[in-house]
XYZ file of C-alpha atoms in Angstrom:
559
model
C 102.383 37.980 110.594
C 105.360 36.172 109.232
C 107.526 34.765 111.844
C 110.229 32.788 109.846
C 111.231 33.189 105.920
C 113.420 31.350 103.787
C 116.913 34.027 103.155
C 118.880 34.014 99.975
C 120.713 30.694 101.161
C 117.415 29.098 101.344
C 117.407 28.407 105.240
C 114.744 29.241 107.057
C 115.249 32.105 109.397
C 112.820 32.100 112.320
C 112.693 36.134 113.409
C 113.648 37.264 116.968
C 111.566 39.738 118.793
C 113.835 42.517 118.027
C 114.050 41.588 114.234
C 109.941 41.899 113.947
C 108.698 44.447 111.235
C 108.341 47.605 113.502
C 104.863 48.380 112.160
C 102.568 46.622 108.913
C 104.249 47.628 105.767
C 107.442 47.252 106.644
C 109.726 44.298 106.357
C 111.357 42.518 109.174
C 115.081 43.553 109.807
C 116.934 40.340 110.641
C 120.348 40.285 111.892
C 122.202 40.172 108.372
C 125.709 38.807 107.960
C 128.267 42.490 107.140
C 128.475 41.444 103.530
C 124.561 41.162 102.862
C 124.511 44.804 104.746
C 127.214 45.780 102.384
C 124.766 45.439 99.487
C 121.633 46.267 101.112
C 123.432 49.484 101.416
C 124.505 49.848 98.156
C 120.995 48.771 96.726
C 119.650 51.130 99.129
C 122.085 54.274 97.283
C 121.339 53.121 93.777
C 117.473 52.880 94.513
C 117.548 56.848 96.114
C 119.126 58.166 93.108
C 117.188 55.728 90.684
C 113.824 57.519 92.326
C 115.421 60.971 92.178
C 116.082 60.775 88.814
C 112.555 60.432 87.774
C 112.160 64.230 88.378
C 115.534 64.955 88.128
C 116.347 64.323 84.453
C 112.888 65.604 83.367
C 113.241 69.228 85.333
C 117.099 69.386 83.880
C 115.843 69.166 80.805
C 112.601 70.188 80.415
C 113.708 72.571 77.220
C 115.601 70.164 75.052
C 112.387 67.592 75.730
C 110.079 70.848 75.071
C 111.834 71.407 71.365
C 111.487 67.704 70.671
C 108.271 66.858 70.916
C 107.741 70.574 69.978
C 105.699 71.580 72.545
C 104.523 74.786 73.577
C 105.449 76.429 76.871
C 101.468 75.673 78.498
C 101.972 72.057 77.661
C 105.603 71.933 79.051
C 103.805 72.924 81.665
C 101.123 69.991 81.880
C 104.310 67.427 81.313
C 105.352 69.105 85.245
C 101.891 68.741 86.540
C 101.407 65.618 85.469
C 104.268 64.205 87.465
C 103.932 66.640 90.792
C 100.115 65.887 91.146
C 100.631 61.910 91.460
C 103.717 62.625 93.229
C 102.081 64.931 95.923
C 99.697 62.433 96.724
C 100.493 59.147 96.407
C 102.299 58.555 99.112
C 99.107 58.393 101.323
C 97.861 55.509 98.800
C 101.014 53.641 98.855
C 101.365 53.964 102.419
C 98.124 51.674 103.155
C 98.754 49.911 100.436
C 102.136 48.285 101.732
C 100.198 47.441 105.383
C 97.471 45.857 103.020
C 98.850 43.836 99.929
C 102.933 43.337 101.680
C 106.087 45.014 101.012
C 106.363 42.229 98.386
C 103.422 43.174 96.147
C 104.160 46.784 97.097
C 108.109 46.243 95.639
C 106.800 44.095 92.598
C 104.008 46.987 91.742
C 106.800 49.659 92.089
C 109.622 48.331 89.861
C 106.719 47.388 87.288
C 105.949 50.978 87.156
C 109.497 52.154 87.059
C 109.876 50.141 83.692
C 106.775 50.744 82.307
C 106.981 54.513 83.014
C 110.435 54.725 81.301
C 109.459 52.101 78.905
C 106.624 53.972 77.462
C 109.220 56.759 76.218
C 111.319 54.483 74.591
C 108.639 54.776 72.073
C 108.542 58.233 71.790
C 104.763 58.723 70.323
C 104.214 62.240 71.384
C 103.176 64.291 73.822
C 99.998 61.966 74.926
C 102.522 59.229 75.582
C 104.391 61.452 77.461
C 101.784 63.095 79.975
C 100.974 59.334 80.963
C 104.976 58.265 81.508
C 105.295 61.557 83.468
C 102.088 60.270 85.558
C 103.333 56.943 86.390
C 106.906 58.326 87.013
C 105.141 60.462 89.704
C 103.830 57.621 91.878
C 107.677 55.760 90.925
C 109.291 58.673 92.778
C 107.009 58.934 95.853
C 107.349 54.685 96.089
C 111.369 54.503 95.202
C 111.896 56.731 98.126
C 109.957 54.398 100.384
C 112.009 51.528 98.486
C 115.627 52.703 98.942
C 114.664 53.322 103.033
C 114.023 50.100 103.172
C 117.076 48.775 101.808
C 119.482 51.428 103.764
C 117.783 50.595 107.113
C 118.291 46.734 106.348
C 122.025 47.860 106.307
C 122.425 49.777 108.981
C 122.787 48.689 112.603
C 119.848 49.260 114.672
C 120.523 52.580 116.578
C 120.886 53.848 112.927
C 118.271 52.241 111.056
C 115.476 55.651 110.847
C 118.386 57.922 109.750
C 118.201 55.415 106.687
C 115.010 56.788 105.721
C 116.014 60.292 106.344
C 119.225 59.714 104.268
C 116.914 58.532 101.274
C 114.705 61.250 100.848
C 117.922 63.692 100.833
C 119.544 62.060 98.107
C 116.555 61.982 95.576
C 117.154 65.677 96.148
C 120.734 65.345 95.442
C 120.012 63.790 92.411
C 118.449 66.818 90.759
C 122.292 68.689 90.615
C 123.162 65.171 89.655
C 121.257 65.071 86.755
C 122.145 68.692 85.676
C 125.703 67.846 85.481
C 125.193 64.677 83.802
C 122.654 65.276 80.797
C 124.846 67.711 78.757
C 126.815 64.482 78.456
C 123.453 62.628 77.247
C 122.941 64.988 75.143
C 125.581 65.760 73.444
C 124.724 64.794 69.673
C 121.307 66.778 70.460
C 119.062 62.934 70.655
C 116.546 63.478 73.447
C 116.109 59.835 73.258
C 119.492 58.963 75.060
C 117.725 60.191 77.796
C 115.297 57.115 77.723
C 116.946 54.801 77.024
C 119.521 55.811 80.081
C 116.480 55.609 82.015
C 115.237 52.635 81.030
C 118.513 51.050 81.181
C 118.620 52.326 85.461
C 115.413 50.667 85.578
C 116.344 47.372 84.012
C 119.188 47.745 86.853
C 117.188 48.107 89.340
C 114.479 45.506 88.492
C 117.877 43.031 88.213
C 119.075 43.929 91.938
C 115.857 43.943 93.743
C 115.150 40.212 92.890
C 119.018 39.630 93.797
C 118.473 40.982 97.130
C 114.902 41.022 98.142
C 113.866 42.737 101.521
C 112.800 40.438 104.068
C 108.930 39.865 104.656
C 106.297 41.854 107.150
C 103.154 41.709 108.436
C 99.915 42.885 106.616
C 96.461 44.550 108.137
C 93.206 45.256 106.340
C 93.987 49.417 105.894
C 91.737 49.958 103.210
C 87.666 50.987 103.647
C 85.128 51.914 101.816
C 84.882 55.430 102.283
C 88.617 55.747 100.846
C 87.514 55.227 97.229
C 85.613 58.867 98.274
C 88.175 61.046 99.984
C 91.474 60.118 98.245
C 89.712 60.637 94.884
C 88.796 64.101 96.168
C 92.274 64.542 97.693
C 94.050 63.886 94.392
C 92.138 66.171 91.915
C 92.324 68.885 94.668
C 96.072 68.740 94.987
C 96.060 68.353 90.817
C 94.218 71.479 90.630
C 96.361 73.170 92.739
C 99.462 71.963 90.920
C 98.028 72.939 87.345
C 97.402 76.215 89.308
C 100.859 76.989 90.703
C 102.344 75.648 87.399
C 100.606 76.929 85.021
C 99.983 80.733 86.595
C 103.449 81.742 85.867
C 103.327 80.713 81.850
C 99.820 82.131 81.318
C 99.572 84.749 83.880
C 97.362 84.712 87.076
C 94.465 86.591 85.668
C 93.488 84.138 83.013
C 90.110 82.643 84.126
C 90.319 79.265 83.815
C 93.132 79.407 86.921
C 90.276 80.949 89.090
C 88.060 78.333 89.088
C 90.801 75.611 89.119
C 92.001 76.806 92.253
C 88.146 77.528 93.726
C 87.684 73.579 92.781
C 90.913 72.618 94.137
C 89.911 74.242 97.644
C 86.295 72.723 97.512
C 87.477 69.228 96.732
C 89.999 69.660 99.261
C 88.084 70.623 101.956
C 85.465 68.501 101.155
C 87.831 65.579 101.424
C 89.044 66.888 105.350
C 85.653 67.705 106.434
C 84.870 63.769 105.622
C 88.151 62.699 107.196
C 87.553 64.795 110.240
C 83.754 63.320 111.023
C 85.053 59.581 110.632
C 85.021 57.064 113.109
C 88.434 56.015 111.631
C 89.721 58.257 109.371
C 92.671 57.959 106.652
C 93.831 61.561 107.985
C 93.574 63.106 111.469
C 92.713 66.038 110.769
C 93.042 67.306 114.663
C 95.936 66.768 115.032
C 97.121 67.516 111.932
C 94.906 70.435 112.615
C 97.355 71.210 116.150
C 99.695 74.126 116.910
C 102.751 72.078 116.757
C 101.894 70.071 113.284
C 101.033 73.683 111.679
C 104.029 75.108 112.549
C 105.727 72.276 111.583
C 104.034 72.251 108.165
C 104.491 75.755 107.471
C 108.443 75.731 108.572
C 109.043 73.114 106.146
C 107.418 74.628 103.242
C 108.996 78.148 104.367
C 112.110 76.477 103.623
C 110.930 74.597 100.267
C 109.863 78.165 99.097
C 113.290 79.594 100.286
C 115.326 76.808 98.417
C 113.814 77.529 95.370
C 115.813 80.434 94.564
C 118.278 77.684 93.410
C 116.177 76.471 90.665
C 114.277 79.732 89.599
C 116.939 82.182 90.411
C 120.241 81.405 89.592
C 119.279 78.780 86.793
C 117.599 81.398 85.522
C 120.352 84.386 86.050
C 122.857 82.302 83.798
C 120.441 81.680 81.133
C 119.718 84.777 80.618
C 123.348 86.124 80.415
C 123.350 83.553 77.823
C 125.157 80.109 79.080
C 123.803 77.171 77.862
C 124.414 73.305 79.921
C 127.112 72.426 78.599
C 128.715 75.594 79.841
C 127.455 74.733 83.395
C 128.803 71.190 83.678
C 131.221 72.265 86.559
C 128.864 74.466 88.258
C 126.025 71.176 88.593
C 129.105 68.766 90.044
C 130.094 71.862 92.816
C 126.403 72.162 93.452
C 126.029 68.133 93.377
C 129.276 67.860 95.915
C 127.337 70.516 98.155
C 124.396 68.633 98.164
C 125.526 65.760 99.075
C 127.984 67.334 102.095
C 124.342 68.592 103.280
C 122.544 64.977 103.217
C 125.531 63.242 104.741
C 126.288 65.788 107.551
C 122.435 66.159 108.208
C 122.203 62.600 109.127
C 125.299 61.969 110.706
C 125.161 65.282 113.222
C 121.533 64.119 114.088
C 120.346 65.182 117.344
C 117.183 64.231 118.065
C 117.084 66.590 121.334
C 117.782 69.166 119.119
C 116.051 69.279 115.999
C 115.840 72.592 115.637
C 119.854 73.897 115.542
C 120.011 72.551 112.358
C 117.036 74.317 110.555
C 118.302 77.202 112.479
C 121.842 76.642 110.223
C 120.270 76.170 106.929
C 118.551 79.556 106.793
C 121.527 81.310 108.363
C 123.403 79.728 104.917
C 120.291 80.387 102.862
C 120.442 83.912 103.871
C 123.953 84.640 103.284
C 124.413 82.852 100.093
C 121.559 84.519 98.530
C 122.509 87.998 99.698
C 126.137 87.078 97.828
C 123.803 86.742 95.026
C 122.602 90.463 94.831
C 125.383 92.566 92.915
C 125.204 89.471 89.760
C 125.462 91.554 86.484
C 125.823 90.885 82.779
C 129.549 89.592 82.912
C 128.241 86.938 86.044
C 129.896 83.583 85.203
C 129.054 80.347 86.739
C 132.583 80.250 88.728
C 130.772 83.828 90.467
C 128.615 81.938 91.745
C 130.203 78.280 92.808
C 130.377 79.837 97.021
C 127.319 81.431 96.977
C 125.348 78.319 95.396
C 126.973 75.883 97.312
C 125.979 77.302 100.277
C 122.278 77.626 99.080
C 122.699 73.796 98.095
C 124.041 72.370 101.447
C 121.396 73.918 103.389
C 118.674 73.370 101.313
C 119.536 69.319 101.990
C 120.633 70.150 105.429
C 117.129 70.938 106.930
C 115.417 67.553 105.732
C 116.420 65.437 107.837
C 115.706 67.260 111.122
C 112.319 68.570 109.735
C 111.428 65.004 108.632
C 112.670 63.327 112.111
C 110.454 65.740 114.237
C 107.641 65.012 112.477
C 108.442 60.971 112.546
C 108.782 61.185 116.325
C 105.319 62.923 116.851
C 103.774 60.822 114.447
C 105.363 57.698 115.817
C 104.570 58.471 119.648
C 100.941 58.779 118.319
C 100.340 55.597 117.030
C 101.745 54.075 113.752
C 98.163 55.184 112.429
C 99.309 58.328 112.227
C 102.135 57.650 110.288
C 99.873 58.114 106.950
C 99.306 61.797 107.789
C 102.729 62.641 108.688
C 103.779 61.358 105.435
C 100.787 63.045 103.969
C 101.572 66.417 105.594
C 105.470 66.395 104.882
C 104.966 65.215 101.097
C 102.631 68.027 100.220
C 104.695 70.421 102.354
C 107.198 69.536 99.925
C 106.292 69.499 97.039
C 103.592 72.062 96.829
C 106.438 74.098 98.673
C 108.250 73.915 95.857
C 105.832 74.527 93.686
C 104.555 78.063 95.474
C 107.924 79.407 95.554
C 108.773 78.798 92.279
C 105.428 80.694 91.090
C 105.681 82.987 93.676
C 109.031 84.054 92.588
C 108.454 84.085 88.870
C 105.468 86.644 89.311
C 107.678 88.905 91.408
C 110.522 88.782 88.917
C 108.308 89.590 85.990
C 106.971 92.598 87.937
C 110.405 93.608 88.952
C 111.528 93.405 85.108
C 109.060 95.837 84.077
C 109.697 98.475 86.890
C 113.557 97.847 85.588
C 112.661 98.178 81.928
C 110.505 101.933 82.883
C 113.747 102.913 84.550
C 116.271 101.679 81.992
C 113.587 103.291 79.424
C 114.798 106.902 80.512
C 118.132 106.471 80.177
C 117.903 104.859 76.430
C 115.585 107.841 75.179
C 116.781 109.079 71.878
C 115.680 112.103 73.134
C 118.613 112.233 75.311
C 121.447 114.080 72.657
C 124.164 111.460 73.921
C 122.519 108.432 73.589
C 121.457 110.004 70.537
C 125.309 110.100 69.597
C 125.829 106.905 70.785
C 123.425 105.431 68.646
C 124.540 106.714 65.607
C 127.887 106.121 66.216
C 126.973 102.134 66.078
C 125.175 102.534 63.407
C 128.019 104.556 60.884
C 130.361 101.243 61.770
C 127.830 99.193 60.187
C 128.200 100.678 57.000
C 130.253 98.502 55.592
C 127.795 95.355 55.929
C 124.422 97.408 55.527
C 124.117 100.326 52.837
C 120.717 101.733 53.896
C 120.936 103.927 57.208
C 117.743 103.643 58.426
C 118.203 99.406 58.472
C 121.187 100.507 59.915
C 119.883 102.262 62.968
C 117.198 99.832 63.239
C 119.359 97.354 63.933
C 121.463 99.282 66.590
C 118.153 100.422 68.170
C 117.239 96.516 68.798
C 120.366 95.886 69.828
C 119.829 98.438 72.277
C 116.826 97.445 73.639
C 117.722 93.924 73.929
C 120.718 95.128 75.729
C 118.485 97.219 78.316
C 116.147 93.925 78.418
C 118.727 91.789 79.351
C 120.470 93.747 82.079
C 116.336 94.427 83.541
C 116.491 90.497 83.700
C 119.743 90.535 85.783
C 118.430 93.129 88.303
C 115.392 91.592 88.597
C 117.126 88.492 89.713
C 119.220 90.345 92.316
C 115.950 91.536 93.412
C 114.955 87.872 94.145
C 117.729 86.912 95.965
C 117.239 90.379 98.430
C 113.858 88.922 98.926
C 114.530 85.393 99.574
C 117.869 86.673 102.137
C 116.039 89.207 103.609
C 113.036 86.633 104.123
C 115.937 84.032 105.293
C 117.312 86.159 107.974
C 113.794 87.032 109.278
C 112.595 83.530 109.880
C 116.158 82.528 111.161
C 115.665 85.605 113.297
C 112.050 84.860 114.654
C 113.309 80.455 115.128
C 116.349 81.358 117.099
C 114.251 83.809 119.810
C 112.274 80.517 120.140
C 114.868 78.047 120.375
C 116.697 80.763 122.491
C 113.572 80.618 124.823
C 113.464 77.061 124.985
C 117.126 76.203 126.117
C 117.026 79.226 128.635
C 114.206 76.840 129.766
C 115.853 73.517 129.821
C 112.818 72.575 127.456
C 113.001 69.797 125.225
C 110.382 69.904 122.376
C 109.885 66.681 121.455
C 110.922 64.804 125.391
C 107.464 62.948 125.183
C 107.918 61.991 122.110
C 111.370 60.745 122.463
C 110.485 59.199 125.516
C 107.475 57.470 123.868
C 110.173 56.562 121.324
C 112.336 54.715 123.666
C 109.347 52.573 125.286
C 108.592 51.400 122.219
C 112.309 50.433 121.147
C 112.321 48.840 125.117
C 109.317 46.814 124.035
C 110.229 45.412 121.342
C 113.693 44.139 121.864
C-alpha cells in the first residue's frame, strides 16, 4: 500500500493514519487545502452529470435517434438493451477491478471508454456502430458514478465524506430531466449529430479535468480468481437476457416465443452462476446473506420503489405525447421536473439520519402516492402546466429514497466486511435498474390492456347505429363539402376522424388508469412500512444499531 505520493505541487505527502484509503480500490483522502476541495467538488458535480448523461440523452431521445438511423421500434429496442445489460452488471467487474489494477488504471480505463464510446458516434456508421457505443456507454455510466464519489468525498470533510457517494448516484438520476429539458435545444435544426458531438465535447472535458486534478493513490489486493472468468460470464448474459426480455416484451408482445426461452435461459444462467457462488470457498457473491431476511426486503423495497417511479417516464411522458405535445413544447415542464429532482438529491443527503433510514422512504411513497392520484382525472385538453405539482412531487421522491435505501445497505455491507461490499453494489445496481426496467414493461402491458377495454366501451357510444351519432356524423361530413365533392370520401373521412378521436381519449384513460394503480400501490406499501416502522419506535428499536455501531469501531480504528 502506498504510504506517501507526490500532490499537484510535487511534494511528497506522507499519509496519516486517518488519511489511509478506507478499503482497496479506493484512494487515500488526505487533508486537502479548501481550494483543492473546492474543485474536487466541482469535478466531483461535473463527473455525476457527465455519467448521467450517458443514459440520459439517449432515453430523451430515443425517437429522433430512432428516425435517423431509421430504425425500427424492435431495434430501438436492442439500442436500450444494449446499454442496461452492461450497465446492470458491471459494477461487480469494476468493483474488483479497482482493488486489483488501482484507482489509477481504473480512472485511465474509464475516461478511455467515455471518449471512445461517444467517439464512435461521431462517425455515425449505422446502427452496428451504435449497439457497440451504447455497450461501452453502459459500463461508462456504472464506472462515472464510482468516479464522481470519489471526487465529492475528496471534498468533503470527513463526517461527510459517504454522503458523497450517495449524492452521486442521485444526480446521474437528475440528469435524465436534465437532459429532457436540454436536447430540444440540441436539436433544434433537426441534426441528431449535435447530440454527439455535445457528448463528445463533455467527454473531452472531463478527460481535461481528471488529469488536472487526479485522485490521490490506494492500495491494491489480488481480487480476481479463476473461477470468475465462469460466473460473471454467466451473470452477464443472464441479466442480458432478462433485459432483452423486459425490453423487448412490450414492443413485440409477451407471447412471441423467442421471449420464452430468453427468459428460461436468463433464469438458468442465472442460477447457475449463484449456485457456483454459493458452494465457493471464497465467492465473488454471498449468496447467504444476500440470500437473508433483511437483504431481501431490502432488495425488494428498492425495486418496489424503482417500479413505482416509473410512472414518470412511462406515464406522464407518455400522457402528453399522446395528446399531441412534442419536446419542444415540454421545455418548461423538464426544468420544473429537473428543479424537483434535484430538491430531492440535495435534501436526501443533507436530512440524513442514519438511525432512521426508514422515515424517508416512508416520505417518498406518501408523495408518490399523492402525486400520482393528482394524475387520475388527465383528459384530452391536459397541458404540461396540469401537471408541473403533481410531477414534481413524483420527481422529488423518486430521488428522495436513494440515498437512505443506498446507506442501509452500505452500513450492512460495511459492518460485514469490505468483501461484501461487491454484493451490496451488486444487489442495489440490479435492484435498480432491472427495477426500472419491470415497471416500465409492467406498466406498458397493463396500459395496452386497459386501452382496449376503453376502446370496447367507447365502441358503443360511436355506433352509427345510434340515430344521434348518426346525425352527428353527417353533420361533419355536409361541412366538408366545400373541400371534398364525393359524400361517401366525405364521411369516410369524418368516420376516421372519429375513431381516432375515441382512440385517443382510450389512451388518456388508460393512463389515468396507471396512475390509480401505481397510487393505490403507493399508499399500500407506505401503509404496510409505516405499521413496521411504527412497531419499531414503539420499541425503541434501531434497525441498523449493530451496524452503526460496527460503523463507528471502524471509523475509531482508523483515525
Amino acid at each position: 500500500m502506498p504510504r506517501k505520493y507526490l500532490d499537484d505541487q510535487g511534494d511528497t505527502h506522507v499519509f496519516k493514519p486517518h488519511e489511509r484509503p478506507f478499503m482497496p480500490g479506493s484512494p487515500a483522502s488526505p487533508d486537502h487545502p479548501v481550494a483543492r476541495r473546492v474543485a474536487y467538488v466541482v469535478m466531483g458535480l461535473y463527473l455525476a452529470i457527465v455519467g448521467g448523461f450517458q443514459n440520459g440523452l439517449m432515453m430523451a431521445n430515443l425517437t429522433p435517434m430512432q428516425g435517423h438511423f431509421d430504425l425500427t421500434p424492435v431495434e430501438s429496442g436492442w439500442v436500450v438493451v444494449a446499454y442496461n445489460m452492461t450497465n446492470a452488471c458491471m459494477s461487480i467487474l469494476l468493483f474488483k477491478a479497482r482493488q486489483q489494477f488501482g484507482i489509477q488504471r481504473f480512472v485511465r480505463s474509464i475516461l478511455l471508454a467515455l471518449v471512445v464510446a461517444n467517439f464512435l458516434q461521431l462517425f455515425d456508421a449505422g446502427y452496428g456502430l451504435e449497439l457497440a457505443a451504447r455497450g461501452v456507454s453502459g459500463i461508462v455510466g456504472s464506472g462515472m458514478i464510482t468516479l464522481a464519489a470519489f471526487y465529492l468525498m475528496q471534498g468533503l470533510p470527513p463526517q461527510w465524506r459517504l454522503l458523497g457517494l450517495l449524492l452521486s448516484l442521485e444526480l446521474t438520476q437528475v440528469a435524465l430531466p436534465l437532459a429532457k429539458a436540454i436536447s430540444p435545444l440540441l436539436l433544434s435544426d433537426g441534426i441528431v449529430s449535435h447530440l454527439f458531438v455535445f457528448q463528445f465535447g463533455l467527454s473531452l472535458v472531463a478527460v481535461g479535468l481528471v488529469n488536472i486534478l487526479q485522485v490521490p493513490p490506494g492500495e491494491t489486493m489480488r481480487t480476481f480468481e479463476k473461477l470468475d472468468l465462469l460466473t460473471f460470464p454467466m451473470l452477464a448474459a443472464g441479466f442480458g437476457l432478462l433485459c432483452a426480455f423486459l425490453v423487448q416484451g412490450r414492443i413485440v408482445w409477451w407471447t412471441t416465443p423467442w421471449l420464452g426461452f430468453a427468459l428460461a435461459a436468463s433464469v438458468i444462467l442465472i442460477g447457475g452462476a449463484f449456485f457456483i457462488e454459493h458452494n465457493r470457498r471464497d465467492p465473488m457473491l454471498h449468496t447467504r446473506w444476500m440470500g437473508s431476511g433483511a437483504l431481501i426486503q431490502f432488495a425488494l423495497t428498492a425495486a418496489l420503489v424503482r417500479v413505482l417511479t416509473s410512472e414518470q417516464n412511462f406515464g406522464a411522458t407518455g400522457l402528453l405525447s399522446a395528446i399531441g405535445y412534442s419536446n419542444l413544447q415540454l421545455v418548461s415542464y423538464h426544468w420544473v421536473l429537473t428543479g424537483a429532482s434535484l430538491a430531492g438529491a440535495l435534501l436526501g443527503v443533507t436530512r440524513l439520519d442514519p438511525t432512521d433510514l426508514r422515515r424517508p422512504i416512508l416520505i417518498s411513497l406518501a408523495v408518490l402516492a399523492v402525486g400520482a392520484l393528482l394524475d387520475t382525472h388527465s383528459g384530452l385538453r391536459t397541458g404540461p402546466a396540469n401537471l408541473y405539482v403533481s410531477q414534481a412531487m413524483i420527481s422529488f421522491g423518486a430521488i428522495y429514497f436513494m440515498g437512505p435505501m443506498m446507506m442501509e445497505g452500505l452500513l450492512r455491507a460495511i459492518a460485514r466486511g469490505p468483501s461484501y461490499v461487491v454484493s451490496f453494489v451488486a444487489l442495489f445496481s440490479l435492484s435498480q435498474t432491472l427495477g426500472g426496467l419491470a415497471g416500465v414493461a409492467a406498466l406498458s402491458a397493463f396500459h395496452a390492456i386497459r386501452v382496449k377495454a376503453h376502446l370496447m366501451t367507447l365502441g358503443q357510444t360511436v355506433s352509427t347505429n345510434d340515430p344521434a351519432m348518426a346525425q352527428a356524423i353527417n353533420d361533419l361530413a355536409n361541412a366538408l363539402s366545400g373541400t371534398m365533392n364525393d359524400a361517401v370520401v366525405r364521411r369516410a373521412v369524418v368516420g376516421s376522424q372519429v375513431v381516432g378521436e375515441a382512440a385517443r381519449e382510450a389512451t388518456v384513460l388508460a393512463y389515468n388508469d396507471v396512475f390509480f394503480v401505481i397510487g393505490v400501490m403507493s399508499a399500500m406499501a407506505f401503509v404496510v412500512l409505516f405499521a413496521r416502522w411504527f412497531y419499531d419506535r414503539r420499541r425503541g428499536h434501531i434497525p441498523l444499531a449493530k451496524e452503526l455501531e460496527a460503523m463507528q469501531k471502524m471509523r475509531a480504528q482508523a483515525q
